[in-house]
Amino acid sequence: MARMSADARRAELLQAALRVMSRDGIAAGTTRAIVAEAGMPLATFHYCFRSRNELLRELITLLTTMERQAATEAMTPSGGDFRETLRQALRGYVGHLAANPGHELFLFELNHFALRTPELHDLADEQYRKYYETATELLEAAAELCDMEWKADLPVLARFVVTLIDGATTTWLADRDTEATLAALDIAADHVAALATPRTRSV
Amino acid sequence: MARMSADARRAELLQAALRVMSRDGIAAGTTRAIVAEAGMPLATFHYCFRSRNELLRELITLLTTMERQAATEAMTPSGGDFRETLRQALRGYVGHLAANPGHELFLFELNHFALRTPELHDLADEQYRKYYETATELLEAAAELCDMEWKADLPVLARFVVTLIDGATTTWLADRDTEATLAALDIAADHVAALATPRTRSV
DNA sequence: GTCTATATGCAGATAGAC
DNA sequence: GTCTATCTGCATATAGAC
């Protein structure tokens, strides 16, 4: 009899892989390192996953879903000044980044690995489509919160936000200068805030 | 007697490594693949470089120097409308990116590999310091070209530009949507252009 | 079903023949 | 100085004993 169902072991291995690769990089996430982290014998890996690439497929899907949940839940507080609301949202992300640098670096490593692996190429695209969707939801939520209305094209604005977040992440990861990262994002927040106007009520 | 000096072979190996890794990714750049690309026997590699990491060190230095030269030489044309000058500079970069996607992806792979390798950690930092310096020079050159004066803090603005370029690159690499990338950058160009004012002549 | 033991291949690095 | 042949280790994946 199994101590744990196959599904449960799949989930455990995914979590173990996430821990190992966030900590030491995607290249260090060998099947051996993953099963060692999960406290399982090596053969369990290929019992639960057809290949390492299959695990990476599921990992990208799992992570982008997690990021989306975290982002959606983050947009709750404040109320009032719109520019300040946007700044606080960006500051919230930078705080998350500084608290989990390996995690965000791993997301880039995953995407770039997928881009270099024909078998996984569709996932790289899907990952960013989810990012754009999430950014769109966040922009809508922020406007709702402050009773504003976007004047700019929302898809373009959403892509701009993802551009900012990605760029802020790569630069921060390289030099860990939180103040400089926030200063750069503040410039952007000022501009984005100016692209919305107070909403006219329609009861 | 040598057909080629040791220095010349070092340079050849660096170029071969750049070709292989830009084409197939940093992980595919094994010592064997590099010497095969260069048409040299395997032992030559360790005759010219102490280790693969030493080659990667030199490669980061070489590439960031090349990028800087290319960027500096790019800022020549136009004259006239400041916003249009900035847009054209950004369009020029996106054109370069679309023409050399593997090269730009490789720069991220290198940086992230350096961030994951304690021995190379200093290089990740140096790479971005050079990016900031280059961005500063470009901003100064653009202002000079249109006879404008920056009103915003230049180091902050330079970091913002690197943030934009990095984010535009990662998003484009993931979905290859050139139009959307340009649209997002246009938003930024409009804002950055507004941060400078016509210069008051002295003389 | 589960895990030990192994097949197979390729990595970085080097010894030693020429 | 140069390059063939090899050392050593670890990767993914699996066969087969329990």
Coordinates of N, CA and C (backbone and C1' of nucleotides) in Angstrom, one line a residue, chain B residues 1-2 9 32 41 43-44 47, chain D residues 1-8:
Chain B
M1 N 55.6 24.8 -34.3 CA 55.2 26.3 -34.4 C 53.7 26.4 -34.5
A2 N 53.2 27.4 -33.9 CA 51.7 27.6 -33.9 C 51.2 28.2 -35.2
R9 N 43.8 32.7 -30.7 CA 42.9 31.5 -30.4 C 41.9 31.8 -29.3
R32 N 33.0 21.3 -25.5 CA 33.0 20.6 -26.8 C 32.4 21.3 -27.9
P41 N 40.7 21.4 -31.6 CA 40.6 20.2 -30.7 C 40.3 20.6 -29.3
A43 N 41.4 20.0 -26.4 CA 42.5 20.4 -25.4 C 42.8 21.9 -25.5
T44 N 42.6 22.4 -26.7 CA 42.9 23.9 -26.9 C 42.2 24.7 -25.9
Y47 N 43.8 25.0 -22.8 CA 45.1 25.6 -23.0 C 45.0 27.2 -23.0
Chain D
dG1 P 55.5 28.1 -25.8 O5' 54.9 27.4 -26.9 C5' 54.8 26.0 -26.9 C4' 54.2 25.7 -28.2 C3' 52.7 25.7 -28.2 O3' 52.3 25.8 -29.6 C1' 53.4 23.5 -28.2
dT2 P 50.8 25.8 -30.1 O5' 50.4 24.3 -30.2 C5' 50.7 23.6 -31.4 C4' 50.2 22.2 -31.4 C3' 48.6 22.1 -31.2 O3' 48.1 21.5 -32.4 C1' 49.8 20.6 -29.8
dC3 P 46.6 21.4 -32.7 O5' 46.3 19.9 -32.1 C5' 46.8 18.8 -32.8 C4' 46.6 17.6 -32.0 C3' 45.1 17.2 -31.8 O3' 45.0 15.8 -32.0 C1' 46.3 17.2 -29.8
dT4 P 43.6 15.2 -32.6 O5' 43.8 13.6 -32.2 C5' 45.0 13.0 -32.3 C4' 45.2 12.0 -31.2 C3' 44.0 11.1 -30.9 O3' 44.4 9.8 -30.8 C1' 44.6 12.2 -28.9
dA5 P 43.3 8.6 -30.7 O5' 43.4 8.2 -29.1 C5' 44.6 8.2 -28.5 C4' 44.4 8.1 -27.0 C3' 43.2 7.3 -26.6 O3' 43.6 6.4 -25.6 C1' 43.0 9.4 -25.6
dT6 P 42.4 5.4 -24.9 O5' 42.2 6.1 -23.5 C5' 43.3 6.6 -22.8 C4' 42.9 7.4 -21.6 C3' 41.8 6.8 -20.8 O3' 42.3 6.7 -19.5 C1' 41.4 9.1 -21.2
dC7 P 41.5 5.8 -18.4 O5' 41.4 6.7 -17.2 C5' 42.4 7.7 -16.9 C4' 41.9 8.8 -16.0 C3' 40.8 8.3 -15.0 O3' 41.2 8.7 -13.7 C1' 40.0 10.1 -16.2
dT8 P 40.4 8.0 -12.4 O5' 39.2 9.0 -12.2 C5' 39.5 10.4 -12.0 C4' 38.2 11.1 -11.9 C3' 37.1 10.4 -11.1 O3' 36.6 11.3 -10.2 C1' 36.2 11.1 -13.2

